[in-house]
Amino acid sequence: MAAVSLAGKRVLLVVSGSVAAYKALELARLLGKAGAEVTGLLTAGGARFVTPHALQAITGRPLATDLWSLEEEAERGHIRLARSQDLVVVAPASADRLARMAAGLADDLAGAVLLAWGGPVLVAPAMNPSMWSHPATGANVATLMARGVTFIGPDDGPMAEAESGVGRLSEPPAIFAAIAAILEDPDHGAPDAALEAALDAAIAGITGEAEAPRAATTSDSSFTASAGPPAEAAAHHVPPNTAHASSFSASFSPAAAGNGDAASHAVAGTLPGGLPLSGKRVLVTSGPTHEPLDPVRYIANRSSGKQGHAIAAALAALGAEVVLVSGPVTVPDPAGVDVRRIEAARDMLAACEAALPVDAAVCAAAVADWRPAEAATQKMKKGEDQAAPPLALVPNPDILATLSRHASRPRLVVGFAAETEKVVEHARAKLARKGCDWIVANDVSGDAMGGDANTVHLVTPGGVEDWPRLPKGEVAARLADRIAEALH
Ligand code: CTP
């Protein structure tokens, strides 16, 4: 990531009210480090979570906060603020901000700028999981996506108030990667010529002056034009924010998040040449398998599916078309992922093979190694003597090994290894035995099974990377980054 240069790129970072707003500071730092000129725009809600001083200090540029500030409006005006950017990023975007954007409200500076802006918009939502999965939010997201807004996240993971689920702001490096992908795509960085002309006409009509050409607006000094128009006038003169709607679609469809309908989670489209995994198809297995003894009993394990689901979400956030083959879990379906639910290992294998060809496969499922030799078709009854029936087990197919040696083998096959001791040693042996490319060796001596954090080692033929103990969402984000690198 350090190699990415965003020198001279202008990013307006809108920070709205969310506990995750502090992460916007890290995002601003990453953008600044890459050479981008970041202007912070703090909404009233955002200012309750981060201070204007912090955002201004990190961006090193005058902060925008208030539509009605005579000083700010005189210095640059909200229309000019919108016009002088290459990208507008809303991170975090609260549920309220998404609703305002969908409705086109312009009663604060962020609303007015977003309405006046005709170029690309990247939104990173952050909210409580039940707010994210509410149909109202889904409808707002769908509206924005139809207008060409790109979404990244939200991620699955621990939230404020000891909750957990889909709603976490994507990690700053992932948002940074999405920003870089948009800015590096010539189709997205360029302003729309027709909209530019309309904006020029609108500004000239309102202010009575001709607008300087956009190419000249490369620094703050260009903001010292005459006072901008009142918000209402501007909003009426500016054409709808549709300039880029046809040229890119969102990377996934959060509108369907959490509604339990696997079919509606189909990937909505990808950013052409944009996000790191655009155009790539990835298979992920997750959760346990249930191996039936009879219609009411089964053999299972404690896998929660949190890690596998987080990986699917992280891959989708990078633009991949993700097929998630999941055993029975209670974690919600990740947004924008094609979820195929199965129960037993043999069904998981069939679903995985049906998903081929894929560019990469990540086998994070805790597949039961054995299944009962025979599953009774009727509920097994206790005999007179109450004796326990004999339990004969047979091995299940090894999905990871099968995919690794498949005629349609994915270019990259990644397995997991749950180990309590000699973690790396066992993982190396597994790499050879299963024929996969990487093993994510998972130290389960602590609370990894079902917990929210993981300590992993990435074992490849080239060596071993020891990752620190991280939330599962961050393990997923790092792994997705590595997969994106490998597939390029
Ligand atoms: N796996 C699979 N199909 C199986 C068994 C395992 O795809 N029938 C995959 C898992 O998804 C994981 C890796 O193989 O990626 C784990 O390998 P496994 O041999 O089951 O290792 P452990 O669970 O760590 O168990 P063991 O202690 O037997 O090595």
Short mmCIF file of C-alpha atoms and ligand atoms in Angstrom, two decimals:
data_model
loop_
_atom_site.label_atom_id
_atom_site.label_comp_id
_atom_site.label_asym_id
_atom_site.label_seq_id
_atom_site.Cartn_x
_atom_site.Cartn_y
_atom_site.Cartn_z
CA MET A 1 0.00 0.00 0.00
CA ALA A 2 2.89 2.35 0.75
CA ALA A 3 3.68 2.29 -2.97
CA VAL A 4 0.34 3.86 -3.90
CA SER A 5 0.74 7.51 -4.80
CA LEU A 6 -2.26 9.80 -4.72
CA ALA A 7 -0.15 12.90 -5.24
CA GLY A 8 -2.27 15.84 -6.31
CA LYS A 9 -5.56 13.98 -5.87
CA ARG A 10 -8.16 15.95 -3.97
CA VAL A 11 -10.40 14.08 -1.58
CA LEU A 12 -13.22 15.56 0.44
CA LEU A 13 -13.63 13.38 3.53
CA VAL A 14 -17.10 13.74 5.04
CA VAL A 15 -17.15 12.45 8.61
CA SER A 16 -20.62 11.87 9.99
CA GLY A 17 -21.85 10.91 13.44
CA SER A 18 -20.69 7.44 14.46
CA VAL A 19 -18.58 5.92 17.19
CA ALA A 20 -16.30 4.82 14.35
CA ALA A 21 -15.55 8.45 13.39
CA TYR A 22 -12.15 8.17 15.05
CA LYS A 23 -11.13 5.80 12.24
CA ALA A 24 -11.60 8.66 9.77
CA LEU A 25 -8.52 10.25 11.31
CA GLU A 26 -6.45 7.18 10.42
CA LEU A 27 -7.96 7.21 6.92
CA ALA A 28 -7.04 10.89 6.53
CA ARG A 29 -3.52 10.06 7.69
CA LEU A 30 -3.18 7.25 5.13
CA LEU A 31 -4.47 9.50 2.35
CA GLY A 32 -2.14 12.31 3.34
CA LYS A 33 0.80 9.92 3.49
CA ALA A 34 0.01 8.85 -0.07
CA GLY A 35 0.11 12.48 -1.19
CA ALA A 36 -3.61 13.20 -1.44
CA GLU A 37 -4.92 16.67 -0.59
CA VAL A 38 -7.59 15.89 1.95
CA THR A 39 -10.22 18.37 3.04
CA GLY A 40 -12.19 17.29 6.09
CA LEU A 41 -15.89 18.00 6.35
CA LEU A 42 -17.25 17.33 9.80
CA THR A 43 -21.01 17.06 10.22
CA ALA A 44 -22.65 18.13 13.47
CA GLY A 45 -22.94 14.45 14.45
CA GLY A 46 -19.35 13.75 13.45
CA ALA A 47 -18.17 16.62 15.64
CA ARG A 48 -19.61 14.79 18.64
CA PHE A 49 -17.11 11.97 18.10
CA VAL A 50 -13.96 13.64 16.74
CA THR A 51 -12.85 17.18 17.31
CA PRO A 52 -12.53 19.66 14.43
CA HIS A 53 -8.99 20.36 15.67
CA ALA A 54 -7.94 16.72 15.27
CA LEU A 55 -9.32 16.41 11.74
CA GLN A 56 -7.87 19.74 10.67
CA ALA A 57 -4.49 18.93 12.18
CA ILE A 58 -4.28 15.58 10.39
CA THR A 59 -5.42 16.89 7.01
CA GLY A 60 -3.38 20.06 7.38
CA ARG A 61 -6.09 21.97 5.54
CA PRO A 62 -8.94 24.23 6.61
CA LEU A 63 -11.87 22.17 7.78
CA ALA A 64 -15.38 22.55 6.41
CA THR A 65 -18.13 22.32 8.99
CA ASP A 66 -20.94 24.79 8.59
CA LEU A 67 -23.18 25.66 5.67
CA TRP A 68 -24.26 28.83 7.40
CA SER A 69 -20.81 30.06 8.41
CA LEU A 70 -20.36 33.39 6.67
CA GLU A 71 -16.61 33.01 6.93
CA GLU A 72 -16.42 29.52 5.39
CA GLU A 73 -18.99 30.35 2.73
CA ALA A 74 -17.15 33.55 1.82
CA GLU A 75 -13.85 31.70 1.58
CA ARG A 76 -14.85 28.89 -0.67
CA GLY A 77 -18.60 28.33 -0.84
CA HIS A 78 -20.10 24.89 -0.83
CA ILE A 79 -20.44 24.66 -4.61
CA ARG A 80 -16.78 25.44 -5.09
CA LEU A 81 -15.92 23.03 -2.29
CA ALA A 82 -17.74 20.32 -4.21
CA ARG A 83 -16.20 21.30 -7.51
CA SER A 84 -12.61 21.27 -6.40
CA GLN A 85 -12.44 17.55 -5.57
CA ASP A 86 -11.59 14.36 -7.37
CA LEU A 87 -13.57 12.17 -4.98
CA VAL A 88 -15.98 12.62 -2.11
CA VAL A 89 -15.71 9.98 0.61
CA VAL A 90 -18.29 9.64 3.35
CA ALA A 91 -16.62 7.68 6.15
CA PRO A 92 -18.19 6.85 8.44
CA ALA A 93 -21.64 7.21 6.91
CA SER A 94 -24.28 6.92 9.62
CA ALA A 95 -27.77 5.59 8.93
CA ASP A 96 -29.03 9.17 9.16
CA ARG A 97 -26.47 10.38 6.62
CA LEU A 98 -27.45 7.64 4.18
CA ALA A 99 -31.11 8.64 4.55
CA ARG A 100 -30.25 12.30 3.97
CA MET A 101 -28.17 11.48 0.93
CA ALA A 102 -30.91 9.27 -0.52
CA ALA A 103 -33.47 12.01 0.02
CA GLY A 104 -31.17 14.68 -1.41
CA LEU A 105 -31.42 16.85 1.70
CA ALA A 106 -29.22 19.91 1.60
CA ASP A 107 -29.87 21.41 5.03
CA ASP A 108 -26.28 21.12 6.17
CA LEU A 109 -22.92 21.53 4.49
CA ALA A 110 -22.37 17.81 3.81
CA GLY A 111 -25.83 17.51 2.25
CA ALA A 112 -25.38 20.60 0.09
CA VAL A 113 -21.93 19.53 -1.10
CA LEU A 114 -23.07 15.99 -1.89
CA LEU A 115 -25.98 17.36 -3.86
CA ALA A 116 -23.79 19.79 -5.77
CA TRP A 117 -21.10 17.21 -6.49
CA GLY A 118 -21.35 15.33 -9.77
CA GLY A 119 -18.33 13.06 -9.47
CA PRO A 120 -17.61 9.77 -7.75
CA VAL A 121 -18.76 9.18 -4.20
CA LEU A 122 -17.49 6.40 -1.94
CA VAL A 123 -19.53 5.60 1.13
CA ALA A 124 -18.33 3.54 4.09
CA PRO A 125 -21.34 2.91 6.33
CA ALA A 126 -21.08 2.35 10.07
CA MET A 127 -24.04 1.70 12.32
CA ASN A 128 -25.65 -0.73 14.69
CA PRO A 129 -26.34 -4.07 12.93
CA SER A 130 -30.11 -3.73 13.37
CA MET A 131 -30.02 -0.27 11.80
CA TRP A 132 -27.98 -1.63 8.90
CA SER A 133 -30.38 -4.52 8.30
CA HIS A 134 -33.49 -2.31 8.56
CA PRO A 135 -35.42 -2.15 5.28
CA ALA A 136 -35.33 1.65 5.40
CA THR A 137 -31.54 1.62 5.30
CA GLY A 138 -31.63 -1.07 2.61
CA ALA A 139 -33.89 1.13 0.46
CA ASN A 140 -31.65 4.16 0.98
CA VAL A 141 -28.57 2.17 0.03
CA ALA A 142 -30.31 0.79 -3.05
CA THR A 143 -31.28 4.33 -4.09
CA LEU A 144 -27.74 5.57 -3.70
CA MET A 145 -26.30 2.61 -5.55
CA ALA A 146 -28.69 3.19 -8.41
CA ARG A 147 -27.24 6.71 -8.61
CA GLY A 148 -23.76 5.31 -8.92
CA VAL A 149 -22.51 5.66 -5.36
CA THR A 150 -19.88 3.06 -4.45
CA PHE A 151 -20.05 1.32 -1.08
CA ILE A 152 -17.38 -0.34 0.97
CA GLY A 153 -18.48 -2.42 3.95
CA PRO A 154 -19.77 -2.42 6.54
CA ASP A 155 -17.84 -5.28 8.11
CA ASP A 156 -18.96 -7.94 10.47
CA GLY A 157 -17.46 -7.82 13.95
CA PRO A 158 -17.68 -6.48 17.47
CA MET A 159 -19.55 -3.20 17.82
CA ALA A 160 -20.10 -0.58 20.47
CA GLU A 161 -22.41 -1.52 23.34
CA ALA A 162 -21.02 -5.09 23.40
CA GLU A 163 -22.93 -6.01 20.25
CA SER A 164 -21.61 -7.88 17.29
CA GLY A 165 -22.73 -8.14 13.67
CA VAL A 166 -22.62 -6.44 10.29
CA GLY A 167 -22.30 -2.70 10.77
CA ARG A 168 -18.65 -2.02 11.61
CA LEU A 169 -16.89 0.62 9.56
CA SER A 170 -14.46 -1.02 7.15
CA GLU A 171 -10.88 -0.76 8.28
CA PRO A 172 -9.07 2.39 7.07
CA PRO A 173 -6.60 0.43 4.87
CA ALA A 174 -9.52 -1.20 3.05
CA ILE A 175 -11.24 2.17 2.55
CA PHE A 176 -7.93 3.60 1.40
CA ALA A 177 -7.59 0.78 -1.15
CA ALA A 178 -11.08 1.49 -2.47
CA ILE A 179 -10.27 5.21 -2.74
CA ALA A 180 -7.02 4.51 -4.56
CA ALA A 181 -8.82 2.16 -6.95
CA ILE A 182 -11.37 4.85 -7.83
CA LEU A 183 -8.81 7.62 -8.16
CA GLU A 184 -6.49 5.52 -10.26
CA ASP A 185 -9.28 4.67 -12.69
CA PRO A 186 -9.24 7.42 -15.33
CA ASP A 187 -12.96 7.01 -15.97
CA HIS A 188 -13.77 7.83 -12.37
CA GLY A 189 -11.30 10.54 -11.55
CA ALA A 190 -12.38 12.75 -14.42
CA PRO A 191 -15.24 15.16 -13.92
CA ASP A 192 -18.22 14.80 -16.18
CA ALA A 193 -17.93 17.41 -18.93
CA ALA A 194 -21.67 18.04 -19.27
CA LEU A 195 -22.08 18.41 -15.54
CA GLU A 196 -19.09 20.71 -15.37
CA ALA A 197 -20.65 22.96 -17.99
CA ALA A 198 -23.97 22.96 -16.16
CA LEU A 199 -22.24 23.82 -12.90
CA ASP A 200 -20.35 26.64 -14.57
CA ALA A 201 -23.60 28.00 -15.91
CA ALA A 202 -25.29 27.59 -12.54
CA ILE A 203 -22.53 29.41 -10.69
CA ALA A 204 -22.24 32.13 -13.30
CA GLY A 205 -26.01 32.59 -13.22
CA ILE A 206 -26.09 32.92 -9.46
CA THR A 207 -22.93 34.88 -8.77
CA GLY A 208 -22.83 36.87 -11.96
CA GLU A 209 -19.23 35.82 -12.54
CA ALA A 210 -17.55 33.31 -14.79
CA GLU A 211 -16.13 30.29 -12.97
CA ALA A 212 -12.42 29.65 -13.35
CA PRO A 213 -11.63 26.49 -15.26
CA ARG A 214 -11.48 23.43 -13.03
CA ALA A 215 -7.88 22.75 -13.95
CA ALA A 216 -6.92 25.92 -12.13
CA THR A 217 -8.57 24.87 -8.89
CA THR A 218 -5.71 22.86 -7.53
CA SER A 219 -5.06 24.52 -4.22
CA ASP A 220 -6.76 26.27 -1.40
CA SER A 221 -6.05 29.63 -2.98
CA SER A 222 -8.68 28.79 -5.58
CA PHE A 223 -11.29 28.86 -2.82
CA THR A 224 -10.93 32.58 -2.35
CA ALA A 225 -13.62 33.39 -4.89
CA SER A 226 -16.73 35.40 -4.19
CA ALA A 227 -19.31 34.32 -1.69
CA GLY A 228 -21.28 31.29 -2.73
CA PRO A 229 -25.01 31.32 -3.27
CA PRO A 230 -27.55 30.42 -0.63
CA ALA A 231 -28.07 26.69 -0.41
CA GLU A 232 -31.61 26.71 -1.76
CA ALA A 233 -30.68 28.62 -4.88
CA ALA A 234 -27.71 26.42 -5.56
CA ALA A 235 -29.62 23.23 -5.02
CA HIS A 236 -32.23 24.30 -7.52
CA HIS A 237 -29.71 25.19 -10.16
CA VAL A 238 -27.50 22.15 -9.89
CA PRO A 239 -28.43 19.11 -11.91
CA PRO A 240 -29.02 15.81 -10.17
CA ASN A 241 -26.01 13.86 -9.04
CA THR A 242 -26.05 11.40 -11.88
CA ALA A 243 -22.83 12.17 -13.69
CA HIS A 244 -21.16 8.86 -13.03
CA ALA A 245 -24.15 6.66 -12.45
CA SER A 246 -23.75 4.81 -15.68
CA SER A 247 -20.00 4.50 -15.58
CA PHE A 248 -19.70 2.53 -12.37
CA SER A 249 -21.85 0.49 -10.10
CA ALA A 250 -21.37 -0.38 -6.49
CA SER A 251 -19.23 -3.30 -5.54
CA PHE A 252 -21.95 -5.06 -3.61
CA SER A 253 -25.52 -4.77 -2.54
CA PRO A 254 -25.90 -3.95 1.14
CA ALA A 255 -29.56 -3.30 0.50
CA ALA A 256 -30.17 -6.95 1.13
CA ALA A 257 -28.07 -7.18 4.28
CA GLY A 258 -29.46 -9.29 7.03
CA ASN A 259 -32.78 -10.16 5.47
CA GLY A 260 -31.91 -13.84 5.33
CA ASP A 261 -32.72 -14.15 1.65
CA ALA A 262 -29.72 -15.76 0.00
CA ALA A 263 -30.92 -15.09 -3.53
CA SER A 264 -31.24 -11.37 -2.95
CA HIS A 265 -27.59 -11.20 -1.90
CA ALA A 266 -26.38 -11.54 -5.45
CA VAL A 267 -23.45 -9.29 -6.28
CA ALA A 268 -24.81 -6.15 -7.88
CA GLY A 269 -21.81 -5.46 -10.04
CA THR A 270 -18.21 -4.41 -9.79
CA LEU A 271 -16.29 -1.27 -10.35
CA PRO A 272 -14.74 -1.84 -13.78
CA GLY A 273 -10.99 -1.93 -13.31
CA GLY A 274 -11.57 -0.30 -9.97
CA LEU A 275 -11.44 -2.22 -6.71
CA PRO A 276 -8.54 -4.62 -6.23
CA LEU A 277 -10.66 -7.73 -6.74
CA SER A 278 -13.04 -6.39 -9.38
CA GLY A 279 -13.76 -9.10 -11.93
CA LYS A 280 -12.43 -11.85 -9.64
CA ARG A 281 -14.62 -14.67 -8.38
CA VAL A 282 -13.78 -16.19 -5.01
CA LEU A 283 -15.24 -19.19 -3.18
CA VAL A 284 -15.29 -19.19 0.62
CA THR A 285 -16.40 -22.00 2.92
CA SER A 286 -17.50 -21.14 6.42
CA GLY A 287 -19.09 -22.53 9.56
CA PRO A 288 -19.42 -26.09 10.78
CA THR A 289 -21.04 -29.00 9.04
CA HIS A 290 -23.82 -31.06 10.61
CA GLU A 291 -23.52 -34.78 9.97
CA PRO A 292 -26.89 -36.46 10.50
CA LEU A 293 -27.39 -39.50 12.71
CA ASP A 294 -31.12 -39.47 12.15
CA PRO A 295 -33.65 -36.75 11.24
CA VAL A 296 -33.23 -35.00 14.60
CA ARG A 297 -29.66 -35.70 15.69
CA TYR A 298 -26.33 -34.77 14.19
CA ILE A 299 -22.61 -34.58 14.90
CA ALA A 300 -21.21 -31.05 14.74
CA ASN A 301 -18.50 -28.76 16.11
CA ARG A 302 -18.35 -25.33 17.71
CA SER A 303 -17.41 -23.28 14.64
CA SER A 304 -19.35 -19.99 14.60
CA GLY A 305 -18.64 -19.04 10.98
CA LYS A 306 -17.47 -15.59 12.14
CA GLN A 307 -14.05 -15.84 10.51
CA GLY A 308 -15.24 -17.34 7.22
CA HIS A 309 -18.10 -14.87 6.92
CA ALA A 310 -15.77 -11.96 7.70
CA ILE A 311 -13.44 -13.16 4.93
CA ALA A 312 -16.32 -13.33 2.48
CA ALA A 313 -17.35 -9.78 3.45
CA ALA A 314 -13.78 -8.48 3.15
CA LEU A 315 -13.35 -10.03 -0.29
CA ALA A 316 -16.66 -8.57 -1.45
CA ALA A 317 -15.61 -5.18 -0.11
CA LEU A 318 -12.56 -5.36 -2.37
CA GLY A 319 -14.85 -5.92 -5.33
CA ALA A 320 -14.76 -9.72 -5.63
CA GLU A 321 -17.79 -11.72 -6.67
CA VAL A 322 -18.00 -14.01 -3.67
CA VAL A 323 -19.77 -17.36 -3.33
CA LEU A 324 -20.01 -18.28 0.35
CA VAL A 325 -20.82 -21.92 1.03
CA SER A 326 -21.86 -21.95 4.65
CA GLY A 327 -22.80 -24.60 7.16
CA PRO A 328 -25.47 -23.82 9.78
CA VAL A 329 -24.49 -20.58 11.57
CA THR A 330 -26.26 -17.78 13.38
CA VAL A 331 -24.06 -14.95 12.10
CA PRO A 332 -25.86 -12.86 9.46
CA ASP A 333 -25.15 -13.24 5.77
CA PRO A 334 -22.53 -10.74 4.63
CA ALA A 335 -23.92 -8.11 2.31
CA GLY A 336 -23.27 -8.49 -1.38
CA VAL A 337 -22.29 -12.13 -1.16
CA ASP A 338 -23.95 -15.09 -2.88
CA VAL A 339 -24.63 -17.33 0.13
CA ARG A 340 -25.30 -21.03 -0.44
CA ARG A 341 -26.39 -22.85 2.70
CA ILE A 342 -25.65 -26.50 3.27
CA GLU A 343 -25.66 -28.85 6.26
CA ALA A 344 -23.37 -31.85 5.69
CA ALA A 345 -19.82 -32.06 4.33
CA ARG A 346 -20.86 -33.88 1.18
CA ASP A 347 -23.35 -31.10 0.39
CA MET A 348 -20.62 -28.54 1.02
CA LEU A 349 -18.35 -30.28 -1.47
CA ALA A 350 -21.12 -30.41 -4.07
CA ALA A 351 -21.90 -26.71 -3.57
CA CYS A 352 -18.20 -25.83 -3.87
CA GLU A 353 -17.77 -27.81 -7.06
CA ALA A 354 -20.91 -26.20 -8.47
CA ALA A 355 -19.37 -22.78 -7.81
CA LEU A 356 -16.26 -23.52 -9.94
CA PRO A 357 -14.53 -22.03 -11.80
CA VAL A 358 -13.24 -19.44 -9.34
CA ASP A 359 -10.02 -17.46 -9.15
CA ALA A 360 -9.43 -18.31 -5.52
CA ALA A 361 -10.90 -20.53 -2.83
CA VAL A 362 -10.66 -19.96 0.91
CA CYS A 363 -11.64 -22.99 2.97
CA ALA A 364 -12.43 -21.58 6.38
CA ALA A 365 -15.15 -24.09 7.25
CA ALA A 366 -14.67 -26.50 10.12
CA VAL A 367 -15.76 -29.49 8.12
CA ALA A 368 -16.54 -32.58 10.22
CA ASP A 369 -13.80 -35.11 9.54
CA TRP A 370 -16.21 -38.03 9.91
CA ARG A 371 -19.90 -38.72 9.53
CA PRO A 372 -22.07 -41.55 10.78
CA ALA A 373 -21.71 -44.48 8.38
CA GLU A 374 -25.46 -44.50 8.02
CA ALA A 375 -28.02 -41.86 8.85
CA ALA A 376 -31.30 -43.42 10.02
CA THR A 377 -34.29 -42.23 8.04
CA GLN A 378 -36.51 -42.33 11.12
CA LYS A 379 -35.71 -41.08 14.60
CA MET A 380 -33.67 -43.72 16.42
CA LYS A 381 -35.62 -45.09 19.40
CA LYS A 382 -34.23 -46.31 22.69
CA GLY A 383 -34.44 -50.08 23.02
CA GLU A 384 -35.89 -51.90 26.03
CA ASP A 385 -32.42 -52.27 27.53
CA GLN A 386 -31.63 -48.56 27.01
CA ALA A 387 -28.32 -49.63 25.44
CA ALA A 388 -26.54 -46.99 23.36
CA PRO A 389 -26.49 -47.88 19.66
CA PRO A 390 -23.10 -48.49 18.08
CA LEU A 391 -21.78 -45.42 16.28
CA ALA A 392 -19.82 -46.29 13.16
CA LEU A 393 -18.10 -43.35 11.47
CA VAL A 394 -16.69 -42.99 7.97
CA PRO A 395 -14.41 -40.21 6.68
CA ASN A 396 -15.90 -37.22 4.94
CA PRO A 397 -14.50 -35.95 1.66
CA ASP A 398 -11.75 -33.39 2.17
CA ILE A 399 -13.02 -30.30 0.38
CA LEU A 400 -9.76 -28.35 0.60
CA ALA A 401 -7.74 -31.25 -0.80
CA THR A 402 -10.34 -31.92 -3.49
CA LEU A 403 -10.30 -28.29 -4.66
CA SER A 404 -6.49 -28.24 -4.57
CA ARG A 405 -6.31 -31.19 -6.95
CA HIS A 406 -9.38 -30.38 -9.01
CA ALA A 407 -9.33 -30.27 -12.81
CA SER A 408 -10.69 -26.70 -12.45
CA ARG A 409 -8.28 -25.84 -9.63
CA PRO A 410 -8.53 -22.21 -8.54
CA ARG A 411 -5.33 -20.24 -9.05
CA LEU A 412 -5.05 -19.74 -5.32
CA VAL A 413 -6.30 -22.21 -2.73
CA VAL A 414 -6.15 -21.18 0.93
CA GLY A 415 -6.82 -23.53 3.83
CA PHE A 416 -7.10 -23.05 7.57
CA ALA A 417 -5.49 -25.15 10.24
CA ALA A 418 -6.88 -25.12 13.74
CA GLU A 419 -4.03 -26.04 16.03
CA THR A 420 -3.46 -25.97 19.77
CA GLU A 421 0.28 -26.73 19.66
CA LYS A 422 3.20 -26.70 17.21
CA VAL A 423 0.98 -24.43 15.12
CA VAL A 424 3.39 -23.62 12.30
CA GLU A 425 4.92 -27.10 12.13
CA HIS A 426 1.50 -28.72 11.73
CA ALA A 427 0.45 -26.08 9.22
CA ARG A 428 3.47 -26.74 7.02
CA ALA A 429 2.67 -30.44 7.01
CA LYS A 430 -0.93 -29.66 6.12
CA LEU A 431 0.12 -27.41 3.25
CA ALA A 432 1.95 -30.33 1.65
CA ARG A 433 -0.69 -32.91 2.51
CA LYS A 434 -3.63 -30.95 1.16
CA GLY A 435 -1.87 -29.49 -1.89
CA CYS A 436 -3.07 -25.95 -1.19
CA ASP A 437 -1.07 -22.74 -1.67
CA TRP A 438 -1.41 -21.11 1.73
CA ILE A 439 -2.47 -22.20 5.18
CA VAL A 440 -3.83 -19.73 7.68
CA ALA A 441 -2.70 -21.43 10.85
CA ASN A 442 -5.15 -20.65 13.53
CA ASP A 443 -4.07 -20.90 17.16
CA VAL A 444 -7.18 -22.24 18.89
CA SER A 445 -5.55 -22.83 22.25
CA GLY A 446 -7.39 -19.72 23.53
CA ASP A 447 -10.92 -18.58 22.72
CA ALA A 448 -10.66 -18.45 18.92
CA MET A 449 -13.51 -20.91 18.41
CA GLY A 450 -16.60 -18.72 18.58
CA GLY A 451 -14.60 -15.73 19.87
CA ASP A 452 -14.13 -12.41 18.11
CA ALA A 453 -10.36 -12.41 17.79
CA ASN A 454 -7.83 -14.67 16.17
CA THR A 455 -4.06 -15.18 16.31
CA VAL A 456 -2.94 -16.54 12.97
CA HIS A 457 0.22 -17.32 11.05
CA LEU A 458 0.15 -17.17 7.27
CA VAL A 459 2.11 -20.18 6.07
CA THR A 460 3.15 -20.20 2.42
CA PRO A 461 5.83 -22.17 0.58
CA GLY A 462 7.92 -18.99 0.81
CA GLY A 463 7.78 -18.61 4.58
CA VAL A 464 5.69 -17.79 7.61
CA GLU A 465 4.14 -14.49 8.62
CA ASP A 466 3.15 -14.13 12.26
CA TRP A 467 0.18 -11.82 12.60
CA PRO A 468 -0.66 -10.27 15.95
CA ARG A 469 -3.88 -11.16 17.75
CA LEU A 470 -6.51 -9.29 15.72
CA PRO A 471 -10.28 -9.00 15.56
CA LYS A 472 -11.58 -11.54 13.04
CA GLY A 473 -12.69 -8.67 10.77
CA GLU A 474 -9.10 -7.44 10.60
CA VAL A 475 -7.70 -10.90 9.96
CA ALA A 476 -10.22 -11.06 7.12
CA ALA A 477 -9.26 -7.64 5.75
CA ARG A 478 -5.55 -8.53 5.78
CA LEU A 479 -6.16 -11.88 4.14
CA ALA A 480 -8.35 -10.26 1.48
CA ASP A 481 -5.56 -7.75 0.78
CA ARG A 482 -3.05 -10.57 0.42
CA ILE A 483 -5.37 -12.49 -1.89
CA ALA A 484 -5.84 -9.36 -4.03
CA GLU A 485 -2.05 -9.00 -4.27
CA ALA A 486 -1.62 -12.68 -5.19
CA LEU A 487 -4.30 -12.59 -7.89
CA HIS A 488 -2.68 -9.59 -9.50
N1 CTP B 1 -11.19 -29.16 5.38
C1 CTP B 1 -12.00 -29.45 4.33
N2 CTP B 1 -12.70 -30.63 4.29
C2 CTP B 1 -12.57 -31.50 5.29
C3 CTP B 1 -11.73 -31.22 6.38
C4 CTP B 1 -11.05 -30.03 6.40
O1 CTP B 1 -12.12 -28.64 3.41
N3 CTP B 1 -13.25 -32.63 5.24
C5 CTP B 1 -10.42 -27.92 5.35
C6 CTP B 1 -10.85 -26.90 6.35
O2 CTP B 1 -11.81 -26.02 5.81
C7 CTP B 1 -9.54 -26.20 6.64
C8 CTP B 1 -8.53 -27.31 6.60
O3 CTP B 1 -9.10 -28.26 5.70
O4 CTP B 1 -9.21 -25.30 5.63
C9 CTP B 1 -8.35 -27.95 7.92
O5 CTP B 1 -7.78 -29.17 7.73
P1 CTP B 1 -7.92 -30.37 8.78
O6 CTP B 1 -7.11 -31.49 8.27
O7 CTP B 1 -9.31 -30.65 9.11
O8 CTP B 1 -7.21 -29.73 9.94
P2 CTP B 1 -7.67 -29.48 11.37
O9 CTP B 1 -9.11 -29.16 11.45
O10 CTP B 1 -6.74 -28.45 11.82
O11 CTP B 1 -7.50 -30.90 12.00
P3 CTP B 1 -6.34 -31.92 12.30
O12 CTP B 1 -6.11 -31.72 13.71
O13 CTP B 1 -6.95 -33.19 11.90
O14 CTP B 1 -5.14 -31.59 11.47
#
